[in-house]
PDB file of C-alpha atoms and ligand atoms in Angstrom:
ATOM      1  CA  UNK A   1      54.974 170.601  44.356  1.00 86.00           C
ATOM      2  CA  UNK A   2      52.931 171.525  41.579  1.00 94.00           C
ATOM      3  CA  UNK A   3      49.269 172.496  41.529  1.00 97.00           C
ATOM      4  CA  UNK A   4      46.190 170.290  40.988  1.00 98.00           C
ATOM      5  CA  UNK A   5      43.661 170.341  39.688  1.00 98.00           C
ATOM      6  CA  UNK A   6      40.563 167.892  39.949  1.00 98.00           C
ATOM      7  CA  UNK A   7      37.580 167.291  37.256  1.00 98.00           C
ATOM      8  CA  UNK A   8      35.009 165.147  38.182  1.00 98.00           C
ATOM      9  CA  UNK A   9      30.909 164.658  38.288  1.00 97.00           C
ATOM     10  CA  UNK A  10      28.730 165.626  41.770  1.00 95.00           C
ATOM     11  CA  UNK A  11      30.041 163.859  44.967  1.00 93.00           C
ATOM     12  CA  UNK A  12      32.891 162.403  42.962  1.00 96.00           C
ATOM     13  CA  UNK A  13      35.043 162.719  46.412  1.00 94.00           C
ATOM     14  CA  UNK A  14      37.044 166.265  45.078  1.00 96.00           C
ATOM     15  CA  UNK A  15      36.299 167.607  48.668  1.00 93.00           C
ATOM     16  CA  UNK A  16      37.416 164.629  50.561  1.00 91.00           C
ATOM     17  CA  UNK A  17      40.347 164.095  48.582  1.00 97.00           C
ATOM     18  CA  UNK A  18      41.227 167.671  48.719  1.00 96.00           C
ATOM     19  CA  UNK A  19      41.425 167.918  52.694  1.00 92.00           C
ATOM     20  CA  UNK A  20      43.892 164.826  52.417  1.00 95.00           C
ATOM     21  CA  UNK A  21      46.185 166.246  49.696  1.00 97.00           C
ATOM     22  CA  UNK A  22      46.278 169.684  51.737  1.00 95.00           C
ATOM     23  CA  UNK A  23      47.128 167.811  54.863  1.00 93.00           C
ATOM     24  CA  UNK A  24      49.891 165.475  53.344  1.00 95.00           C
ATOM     25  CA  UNK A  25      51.186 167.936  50.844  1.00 95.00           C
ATOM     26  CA  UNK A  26      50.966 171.356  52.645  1.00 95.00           C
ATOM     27  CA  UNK A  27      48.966 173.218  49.470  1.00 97.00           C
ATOM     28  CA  UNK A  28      46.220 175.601  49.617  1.00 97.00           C
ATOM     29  CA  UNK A  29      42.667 173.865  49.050  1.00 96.00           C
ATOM     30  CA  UNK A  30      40.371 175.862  46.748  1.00 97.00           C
ATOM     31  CA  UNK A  31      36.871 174.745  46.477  1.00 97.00           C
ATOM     32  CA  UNK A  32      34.866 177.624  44.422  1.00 98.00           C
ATOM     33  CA  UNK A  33      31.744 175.689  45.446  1.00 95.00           C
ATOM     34  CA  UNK A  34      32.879 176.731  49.171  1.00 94.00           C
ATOM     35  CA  UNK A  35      33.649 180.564  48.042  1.00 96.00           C
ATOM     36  CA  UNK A  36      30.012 180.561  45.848  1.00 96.00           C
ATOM     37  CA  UNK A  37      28.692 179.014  49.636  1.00 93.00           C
ATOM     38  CA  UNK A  38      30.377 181.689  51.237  1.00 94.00           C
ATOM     39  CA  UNK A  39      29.199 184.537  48.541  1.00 95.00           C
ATOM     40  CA  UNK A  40      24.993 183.330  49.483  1.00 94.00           C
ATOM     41  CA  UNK A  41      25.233 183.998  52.931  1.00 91.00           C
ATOM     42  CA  UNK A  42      26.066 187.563  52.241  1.00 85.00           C
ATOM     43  CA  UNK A  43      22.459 189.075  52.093  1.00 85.00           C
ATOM     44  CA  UNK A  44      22.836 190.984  48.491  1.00 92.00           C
ATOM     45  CA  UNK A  45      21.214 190.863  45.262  1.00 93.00           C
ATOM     46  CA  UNK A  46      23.889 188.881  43.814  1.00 93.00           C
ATOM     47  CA  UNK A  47      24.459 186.484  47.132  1.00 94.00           C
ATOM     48  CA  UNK A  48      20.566 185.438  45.945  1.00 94.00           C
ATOM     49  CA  UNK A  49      21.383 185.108  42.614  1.00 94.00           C
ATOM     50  CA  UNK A  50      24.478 182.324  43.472  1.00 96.00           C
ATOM     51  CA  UNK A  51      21.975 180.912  45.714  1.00 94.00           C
ATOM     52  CA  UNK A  52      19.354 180.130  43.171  1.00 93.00           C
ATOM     53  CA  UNK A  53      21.490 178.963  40.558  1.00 94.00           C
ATOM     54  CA  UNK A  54      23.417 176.345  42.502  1.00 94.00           C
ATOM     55  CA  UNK A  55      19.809 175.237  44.301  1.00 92.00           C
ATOM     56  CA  UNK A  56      18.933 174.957  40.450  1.00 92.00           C
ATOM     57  CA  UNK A  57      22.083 172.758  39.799  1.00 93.00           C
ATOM     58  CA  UNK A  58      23.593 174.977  36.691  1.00 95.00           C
ATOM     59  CA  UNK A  59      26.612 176.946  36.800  1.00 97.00           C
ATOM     60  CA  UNK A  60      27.287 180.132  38.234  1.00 97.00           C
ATOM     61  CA  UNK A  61      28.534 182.895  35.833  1.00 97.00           C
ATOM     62  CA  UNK A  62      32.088 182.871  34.807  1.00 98.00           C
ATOM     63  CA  UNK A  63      32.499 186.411  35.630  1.00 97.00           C
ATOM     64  CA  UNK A  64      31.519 186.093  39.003  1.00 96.00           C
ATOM     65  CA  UNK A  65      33.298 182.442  39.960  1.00 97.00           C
ATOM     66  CA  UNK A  66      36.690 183.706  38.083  1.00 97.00           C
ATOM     67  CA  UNK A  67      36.467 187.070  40.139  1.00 96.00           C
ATOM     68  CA  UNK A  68      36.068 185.185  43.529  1.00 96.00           C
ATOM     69  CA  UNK A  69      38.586 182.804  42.426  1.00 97.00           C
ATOM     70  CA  UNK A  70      41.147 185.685  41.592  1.00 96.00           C
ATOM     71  CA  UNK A  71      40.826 186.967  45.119  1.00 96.00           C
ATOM     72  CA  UNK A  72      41.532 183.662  46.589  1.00 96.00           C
ATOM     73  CA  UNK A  73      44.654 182.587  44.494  1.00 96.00           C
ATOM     74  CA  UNK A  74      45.946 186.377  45.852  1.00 94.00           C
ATOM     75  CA  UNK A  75      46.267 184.895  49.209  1.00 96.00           C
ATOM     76  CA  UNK A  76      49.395 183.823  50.661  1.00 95.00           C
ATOM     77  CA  UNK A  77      48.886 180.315  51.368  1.00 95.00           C
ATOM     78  CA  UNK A  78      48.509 179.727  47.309  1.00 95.00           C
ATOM     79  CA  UNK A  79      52.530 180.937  47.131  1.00 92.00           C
ATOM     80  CA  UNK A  80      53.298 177.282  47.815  1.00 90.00           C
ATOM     81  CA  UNK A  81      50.851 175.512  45.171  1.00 95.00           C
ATOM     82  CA  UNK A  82      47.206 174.817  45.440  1.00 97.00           C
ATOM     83  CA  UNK A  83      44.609 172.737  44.616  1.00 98.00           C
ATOM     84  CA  UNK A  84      41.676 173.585  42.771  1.00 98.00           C
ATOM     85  CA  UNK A  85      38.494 171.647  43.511  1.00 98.00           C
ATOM     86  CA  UNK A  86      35.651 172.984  41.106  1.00 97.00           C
ATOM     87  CA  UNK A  87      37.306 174.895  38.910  1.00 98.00           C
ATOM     88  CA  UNK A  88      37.545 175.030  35.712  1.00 98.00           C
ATOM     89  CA  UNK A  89      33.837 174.019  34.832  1.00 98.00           C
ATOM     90  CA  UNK A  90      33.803 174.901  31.042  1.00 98.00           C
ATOM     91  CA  UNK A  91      35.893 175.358  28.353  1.00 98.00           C
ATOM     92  CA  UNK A  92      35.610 179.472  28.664  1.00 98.00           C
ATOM     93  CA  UNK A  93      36.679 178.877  32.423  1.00 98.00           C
ATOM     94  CA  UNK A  94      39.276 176.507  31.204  1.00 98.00           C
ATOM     95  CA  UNK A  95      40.631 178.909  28.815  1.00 98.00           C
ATOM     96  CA  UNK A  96      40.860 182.346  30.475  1.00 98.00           C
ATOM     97  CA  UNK A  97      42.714 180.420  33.187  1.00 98.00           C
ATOM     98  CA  UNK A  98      45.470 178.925  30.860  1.00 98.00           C
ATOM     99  CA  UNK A  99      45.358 182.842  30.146  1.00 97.00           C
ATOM    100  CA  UNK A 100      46.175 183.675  33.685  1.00 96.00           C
ATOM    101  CA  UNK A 101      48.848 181.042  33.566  1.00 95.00           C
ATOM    102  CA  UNK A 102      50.500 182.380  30.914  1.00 96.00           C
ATOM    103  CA  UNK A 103      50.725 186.368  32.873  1.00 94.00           C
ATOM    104  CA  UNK A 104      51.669 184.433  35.642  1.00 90.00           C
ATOM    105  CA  UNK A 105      54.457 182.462  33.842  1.00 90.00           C
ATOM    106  CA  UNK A 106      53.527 179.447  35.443  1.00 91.00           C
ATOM    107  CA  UNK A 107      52.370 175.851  34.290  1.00 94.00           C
ATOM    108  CA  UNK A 108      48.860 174.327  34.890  1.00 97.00           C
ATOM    109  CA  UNK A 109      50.371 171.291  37.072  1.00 97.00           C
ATOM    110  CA  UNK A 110      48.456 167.800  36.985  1.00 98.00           C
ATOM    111  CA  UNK A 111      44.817 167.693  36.778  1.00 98.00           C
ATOM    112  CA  UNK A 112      43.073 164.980  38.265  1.00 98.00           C
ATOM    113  CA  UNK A 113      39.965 163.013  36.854  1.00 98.00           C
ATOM    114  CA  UNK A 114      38.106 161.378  39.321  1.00 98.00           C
ATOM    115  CA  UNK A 115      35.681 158.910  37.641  1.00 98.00           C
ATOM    116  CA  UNK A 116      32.617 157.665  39.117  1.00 98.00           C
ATOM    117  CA  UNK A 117      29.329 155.774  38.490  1.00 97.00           C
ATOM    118  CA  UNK A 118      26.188 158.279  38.317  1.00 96.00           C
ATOM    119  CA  UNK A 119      24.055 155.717  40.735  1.00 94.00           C
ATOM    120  CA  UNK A 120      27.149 155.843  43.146  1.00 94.00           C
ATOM    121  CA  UNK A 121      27.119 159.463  43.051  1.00 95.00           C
ATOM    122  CA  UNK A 122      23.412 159.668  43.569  1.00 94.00           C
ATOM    123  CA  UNK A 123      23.707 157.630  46.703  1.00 90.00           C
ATOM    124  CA  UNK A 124      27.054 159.840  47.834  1.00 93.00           C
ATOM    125  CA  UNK A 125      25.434 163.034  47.656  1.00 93.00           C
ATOM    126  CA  UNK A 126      21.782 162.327  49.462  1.00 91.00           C
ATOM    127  CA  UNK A 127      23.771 160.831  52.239  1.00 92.00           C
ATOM    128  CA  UNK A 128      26.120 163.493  52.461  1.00 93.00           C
ATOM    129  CA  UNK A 129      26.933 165.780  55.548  1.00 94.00           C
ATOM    130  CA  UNK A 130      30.039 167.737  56.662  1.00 92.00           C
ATOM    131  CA  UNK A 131      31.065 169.925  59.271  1.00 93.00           C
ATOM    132  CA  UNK A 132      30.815 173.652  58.975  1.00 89.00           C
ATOM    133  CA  UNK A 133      33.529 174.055  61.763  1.00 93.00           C
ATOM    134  CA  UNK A 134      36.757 172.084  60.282  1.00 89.00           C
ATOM    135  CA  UNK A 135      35.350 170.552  56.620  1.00 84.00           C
ATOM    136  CA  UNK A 136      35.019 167.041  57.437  1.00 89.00           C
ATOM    137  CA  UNK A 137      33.200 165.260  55.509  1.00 88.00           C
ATOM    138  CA  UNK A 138      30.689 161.999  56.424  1.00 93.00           C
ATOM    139  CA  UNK A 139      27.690 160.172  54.408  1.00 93.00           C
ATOM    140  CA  UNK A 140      25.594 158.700  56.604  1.00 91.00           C
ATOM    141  CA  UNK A 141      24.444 156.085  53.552  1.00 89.00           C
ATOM    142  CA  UNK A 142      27.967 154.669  53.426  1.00 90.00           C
ATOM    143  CA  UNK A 143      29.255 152.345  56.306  1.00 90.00           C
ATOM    144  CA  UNK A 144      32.970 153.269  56.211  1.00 89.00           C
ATOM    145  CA  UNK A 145      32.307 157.400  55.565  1.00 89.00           C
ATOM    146  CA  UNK A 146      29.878 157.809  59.252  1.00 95.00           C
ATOM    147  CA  UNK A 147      30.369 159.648  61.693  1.00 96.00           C
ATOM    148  CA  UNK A 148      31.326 157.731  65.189  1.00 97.00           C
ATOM    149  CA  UNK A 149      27.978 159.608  66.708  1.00 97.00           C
ATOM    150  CA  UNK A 150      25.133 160.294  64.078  1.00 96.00           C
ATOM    151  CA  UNK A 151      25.374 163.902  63.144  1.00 96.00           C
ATOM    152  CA  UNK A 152      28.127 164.557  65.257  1.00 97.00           C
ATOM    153  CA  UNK A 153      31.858 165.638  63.667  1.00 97.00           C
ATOM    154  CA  UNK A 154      34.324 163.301  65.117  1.00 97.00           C
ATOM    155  CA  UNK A 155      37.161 165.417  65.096  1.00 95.00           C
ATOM    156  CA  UNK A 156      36.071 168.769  66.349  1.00 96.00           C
ATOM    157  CA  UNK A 157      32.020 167.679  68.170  1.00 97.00           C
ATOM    158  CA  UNK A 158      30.104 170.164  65.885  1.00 97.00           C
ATOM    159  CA  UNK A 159      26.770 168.960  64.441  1.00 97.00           C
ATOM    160  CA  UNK A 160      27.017 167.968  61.366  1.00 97.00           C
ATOM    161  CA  UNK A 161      24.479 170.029  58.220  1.00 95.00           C
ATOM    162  CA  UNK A 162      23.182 169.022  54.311  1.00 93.00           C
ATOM    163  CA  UNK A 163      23.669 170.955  51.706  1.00 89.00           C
ATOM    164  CA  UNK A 164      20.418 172.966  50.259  1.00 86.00           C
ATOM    165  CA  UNK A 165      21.481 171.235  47.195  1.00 88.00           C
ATOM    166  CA  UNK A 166      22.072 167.789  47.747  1.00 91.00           C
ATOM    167  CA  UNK A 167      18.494 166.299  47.085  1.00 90.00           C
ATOM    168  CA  UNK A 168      17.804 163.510  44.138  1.00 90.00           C
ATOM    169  CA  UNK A 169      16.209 166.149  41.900  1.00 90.00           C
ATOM    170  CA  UNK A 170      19.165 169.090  41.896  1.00 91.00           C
ATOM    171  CA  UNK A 171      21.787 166.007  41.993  1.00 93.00           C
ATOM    172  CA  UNK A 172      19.883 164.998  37.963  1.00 95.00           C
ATOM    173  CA  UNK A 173      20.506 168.453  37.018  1.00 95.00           C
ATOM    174  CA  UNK A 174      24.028 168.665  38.477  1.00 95.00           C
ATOM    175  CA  UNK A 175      24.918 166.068  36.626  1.00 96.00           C
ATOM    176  CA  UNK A 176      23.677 166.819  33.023  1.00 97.00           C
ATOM    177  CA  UNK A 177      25.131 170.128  33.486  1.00 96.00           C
ATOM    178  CA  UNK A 178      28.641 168.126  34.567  1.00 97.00           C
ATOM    179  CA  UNK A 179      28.469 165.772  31.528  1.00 97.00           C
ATOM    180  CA  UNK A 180      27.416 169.046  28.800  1.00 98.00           C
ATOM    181  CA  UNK A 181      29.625 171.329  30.300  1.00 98.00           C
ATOM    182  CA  UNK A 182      32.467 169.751  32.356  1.00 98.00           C
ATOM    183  CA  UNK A 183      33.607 166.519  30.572  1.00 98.00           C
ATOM    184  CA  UNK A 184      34.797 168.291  27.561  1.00 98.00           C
ATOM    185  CA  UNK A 185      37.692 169.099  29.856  1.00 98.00           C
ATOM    186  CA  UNK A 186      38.551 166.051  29.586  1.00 98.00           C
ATOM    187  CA  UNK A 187      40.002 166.487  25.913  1.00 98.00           C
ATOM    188  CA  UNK A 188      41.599 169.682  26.590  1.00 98.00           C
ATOM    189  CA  UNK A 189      43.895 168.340  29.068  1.00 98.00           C
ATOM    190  CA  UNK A 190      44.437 165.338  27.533  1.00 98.00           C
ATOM    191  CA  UNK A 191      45.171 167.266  24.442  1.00 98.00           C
ATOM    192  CA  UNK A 192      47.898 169.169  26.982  1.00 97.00           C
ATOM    193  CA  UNK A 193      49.557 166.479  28.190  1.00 97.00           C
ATOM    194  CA  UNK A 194      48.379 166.705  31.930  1.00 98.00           C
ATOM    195  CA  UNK A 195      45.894 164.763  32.310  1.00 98.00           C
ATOM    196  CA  UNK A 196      45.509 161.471  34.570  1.00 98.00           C
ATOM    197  CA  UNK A 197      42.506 159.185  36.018  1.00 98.00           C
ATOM    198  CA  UNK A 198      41.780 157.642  39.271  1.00 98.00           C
ATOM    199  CA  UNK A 199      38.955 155.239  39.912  1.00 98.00           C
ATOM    200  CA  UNK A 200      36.927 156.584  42.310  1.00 97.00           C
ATOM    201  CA  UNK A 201      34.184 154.240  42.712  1.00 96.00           C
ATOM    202  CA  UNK A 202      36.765 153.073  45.711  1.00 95.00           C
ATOM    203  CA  UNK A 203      37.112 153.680  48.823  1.00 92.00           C
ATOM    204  CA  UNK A 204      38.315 156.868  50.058  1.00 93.00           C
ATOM    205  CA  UNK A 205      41.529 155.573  51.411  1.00 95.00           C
ATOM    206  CA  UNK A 206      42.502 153.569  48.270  1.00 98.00           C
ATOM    207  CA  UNK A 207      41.562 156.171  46.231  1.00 98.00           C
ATOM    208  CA  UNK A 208      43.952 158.722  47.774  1.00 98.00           C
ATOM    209  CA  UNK A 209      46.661 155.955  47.721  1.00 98.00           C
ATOM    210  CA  UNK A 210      45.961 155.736  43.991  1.00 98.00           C
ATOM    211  CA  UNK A 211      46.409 159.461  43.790  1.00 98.00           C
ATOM    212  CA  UNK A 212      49.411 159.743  46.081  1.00 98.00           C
ATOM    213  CA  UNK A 213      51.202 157.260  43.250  1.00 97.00           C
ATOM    214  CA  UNK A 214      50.633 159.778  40.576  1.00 97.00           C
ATOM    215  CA  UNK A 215      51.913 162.539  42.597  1.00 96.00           C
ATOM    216  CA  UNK A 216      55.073 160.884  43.442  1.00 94.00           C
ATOM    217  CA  UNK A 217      55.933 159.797  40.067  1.00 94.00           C
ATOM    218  CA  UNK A 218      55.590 162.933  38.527  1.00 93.00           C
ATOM    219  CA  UNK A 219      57.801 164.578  40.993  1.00 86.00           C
ATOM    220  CA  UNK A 220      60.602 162.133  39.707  1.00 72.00           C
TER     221      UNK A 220
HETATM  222  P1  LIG B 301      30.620 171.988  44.246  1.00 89.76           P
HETATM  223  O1  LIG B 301      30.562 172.366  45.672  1.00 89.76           O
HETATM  224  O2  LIG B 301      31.929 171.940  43.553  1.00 89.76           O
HETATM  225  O3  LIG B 301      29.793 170.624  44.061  1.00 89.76           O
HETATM  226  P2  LIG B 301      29.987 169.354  43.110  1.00 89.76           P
HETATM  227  O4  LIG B 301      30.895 169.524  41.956  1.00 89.76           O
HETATM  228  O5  LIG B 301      28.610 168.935  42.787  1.00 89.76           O
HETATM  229  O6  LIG B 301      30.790 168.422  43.923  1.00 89.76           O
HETATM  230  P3  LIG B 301      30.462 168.006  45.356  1.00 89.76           P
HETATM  231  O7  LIG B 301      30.954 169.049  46.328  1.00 89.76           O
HETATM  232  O8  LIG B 301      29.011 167.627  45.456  1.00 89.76           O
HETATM  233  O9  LIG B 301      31.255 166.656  45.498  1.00 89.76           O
HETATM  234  P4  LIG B 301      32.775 166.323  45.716  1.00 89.76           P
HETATM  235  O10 LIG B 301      33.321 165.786  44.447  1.00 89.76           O
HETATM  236  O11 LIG B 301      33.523 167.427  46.391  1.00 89.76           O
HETATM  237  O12 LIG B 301      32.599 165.084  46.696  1.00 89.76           O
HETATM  238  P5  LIG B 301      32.762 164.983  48.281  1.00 89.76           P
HETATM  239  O13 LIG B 301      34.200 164.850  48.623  1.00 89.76           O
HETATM  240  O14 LIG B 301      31.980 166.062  48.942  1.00 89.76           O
HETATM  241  O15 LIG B 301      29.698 173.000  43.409  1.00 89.76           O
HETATM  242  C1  LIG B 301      28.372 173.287  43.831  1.00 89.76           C
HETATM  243  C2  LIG B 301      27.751 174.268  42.857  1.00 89.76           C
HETATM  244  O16 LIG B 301      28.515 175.501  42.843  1.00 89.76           O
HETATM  245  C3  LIG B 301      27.715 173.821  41.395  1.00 89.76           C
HETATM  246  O17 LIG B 301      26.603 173.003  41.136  1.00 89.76           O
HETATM  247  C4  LIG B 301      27.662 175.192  40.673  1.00 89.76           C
HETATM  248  O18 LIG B 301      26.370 175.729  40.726  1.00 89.76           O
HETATM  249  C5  LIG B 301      28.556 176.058  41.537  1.00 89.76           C
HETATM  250  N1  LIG B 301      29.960 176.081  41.070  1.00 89.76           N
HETATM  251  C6  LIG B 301      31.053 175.529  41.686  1.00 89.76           C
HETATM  252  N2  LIG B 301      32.169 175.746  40.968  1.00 89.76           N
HETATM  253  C7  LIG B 301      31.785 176.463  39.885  1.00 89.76           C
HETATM  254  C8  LIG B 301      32.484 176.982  38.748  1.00 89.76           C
HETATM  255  N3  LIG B 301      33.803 176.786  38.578  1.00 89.76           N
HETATM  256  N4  LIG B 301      31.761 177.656  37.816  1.00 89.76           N
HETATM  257  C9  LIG B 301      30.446 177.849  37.944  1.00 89.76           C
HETATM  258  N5  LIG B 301      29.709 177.376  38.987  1.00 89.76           N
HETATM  259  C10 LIG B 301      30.378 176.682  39.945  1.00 89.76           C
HETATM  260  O19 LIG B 301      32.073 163.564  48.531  1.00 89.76           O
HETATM  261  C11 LIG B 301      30.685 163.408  48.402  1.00 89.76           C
HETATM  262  C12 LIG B 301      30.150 162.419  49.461  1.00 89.76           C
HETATM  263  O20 LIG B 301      30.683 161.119  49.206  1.00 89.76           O
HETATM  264  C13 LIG B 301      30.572 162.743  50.908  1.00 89.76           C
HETATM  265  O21 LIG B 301      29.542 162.368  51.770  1.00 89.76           O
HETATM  266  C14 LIG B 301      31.810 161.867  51.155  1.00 89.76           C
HETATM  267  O22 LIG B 301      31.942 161.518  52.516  1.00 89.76           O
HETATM  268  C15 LIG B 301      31.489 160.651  50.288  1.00 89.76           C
HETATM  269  N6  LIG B 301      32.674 160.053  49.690  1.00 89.76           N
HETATM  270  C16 LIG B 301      33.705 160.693  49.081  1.00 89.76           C
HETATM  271  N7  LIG B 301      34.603 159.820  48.594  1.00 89.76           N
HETATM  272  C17 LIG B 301      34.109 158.581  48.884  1.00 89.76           C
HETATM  273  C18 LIG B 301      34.573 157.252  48.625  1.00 89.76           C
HETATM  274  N8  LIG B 301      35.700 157.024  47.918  1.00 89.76           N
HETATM  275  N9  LIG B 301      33.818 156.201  49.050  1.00 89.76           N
HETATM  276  C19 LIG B 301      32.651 156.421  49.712  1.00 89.76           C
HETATM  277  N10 LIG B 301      32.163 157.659  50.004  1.00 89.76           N
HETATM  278  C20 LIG B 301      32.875 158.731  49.583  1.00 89.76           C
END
């Protein structure tokens, strides 16, 4: 199976879509927004410095994401493929890791654009809540995404939390920094060859259909 990689704008459904390609395809899930969220809670200089960037909706430095992402592709579970949810950001990010490819003799797979409608987004991410526990993921603003019990996981019972960063004001500056810094992506794979788009203004379950499709064909 080869890797994947998804580009997309805040609350775009990466995450959710992630957890059901890892489950039906057996790869590695690799959100750097969850190693960055792992990286604050360690009380150091530089886990306050992750913090206040992502509460301020710009990107963390490429030295530190690309270091914490090097760590995690060393891990075992990446030997069968992997998905990368958040990564690249930018064009430097997109680079060095064509660069990694290249030591690594390996190709950069299919990346993935999820496209979505800023006022859906808006709506996706204040409603949003998840489950520390196993990673489910619920939005209490969308009928079809709740939980069975209000803030309650319905696969494992934990409570359900918000992210510090999912408020109407950080979600404007998440997504200027996505459309200066992210989007030109878009090109770069194009201009490679790998790139393909799935409407994600849909629901969750047709949009992983619609993604399912592309995997299968290119596996042909
Ligand atoms: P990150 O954690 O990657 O946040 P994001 O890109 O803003 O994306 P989200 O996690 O908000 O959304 P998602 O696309 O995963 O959607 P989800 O499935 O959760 O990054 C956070 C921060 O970390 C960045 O701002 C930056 O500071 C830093 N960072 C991360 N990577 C970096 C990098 N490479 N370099 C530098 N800095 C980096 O879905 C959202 C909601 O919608 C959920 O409630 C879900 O239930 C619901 N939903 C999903 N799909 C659907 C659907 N089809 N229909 C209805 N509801 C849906």
């Amino acid at each position: 199976m080869e890797n994947i990689i998804f580009i997309a704008p805040p609350a775009a459904g990466k995450g959710t879509q992630s957890v059901k390609i890892k489950d039906a395809y057996h790869l590695a899930h690799i959100s750097t927004g969850d190693l960055l969220r792992a990286a604050t809670k360690e009380n150091t200089p530089e886990g306050l410095l992750i913090r206040n960037l992502m509460e301020s909706g710009g990107l963390v430095s490429d030295e530190i994401t690309e270091g914490l992402l090097l760590k995690r592709l060393a891990e075992h579970d990446c030997d069968n493929g992997y998905i990368l949810d958040g990564f690249p950001r930018n064009i430097k990010q997109a680079h060095d890791y064509q660069e990694l490819l290249k030591k690594l003799n390996k190709d950069v797979g299919v990346v993935i654009y999820l496209a979505l409608d800023k006022e859906i987004a808006r709506k996706r991410i204040v409603g949003r809540e998840s489950c520390a526990n196993c990673g489910a993921m619920y939005n209490n603003m969308i009928d079809t995404m709740k939980p069975k019990v209000a803030g309650i996981c319905d696969k494992c019972g934990n409570p359900l939390s918000k992210r510090s960063d999912d408020n109407d004001v950080t979600f404007e500056r998440r997504y200027d920094t996505y459309l200066k810094e992210t989007e030109p992506l878009l090109e770069f794979y194009k201009q490679l060859g790998v790139l393909e788009t799935v409407d994600s203004n849909q629901d969750a379950d047709k949009v992983f259909s619609d993604i399912v499709k592309i995997l299968d064909r290119r596996k042909k």
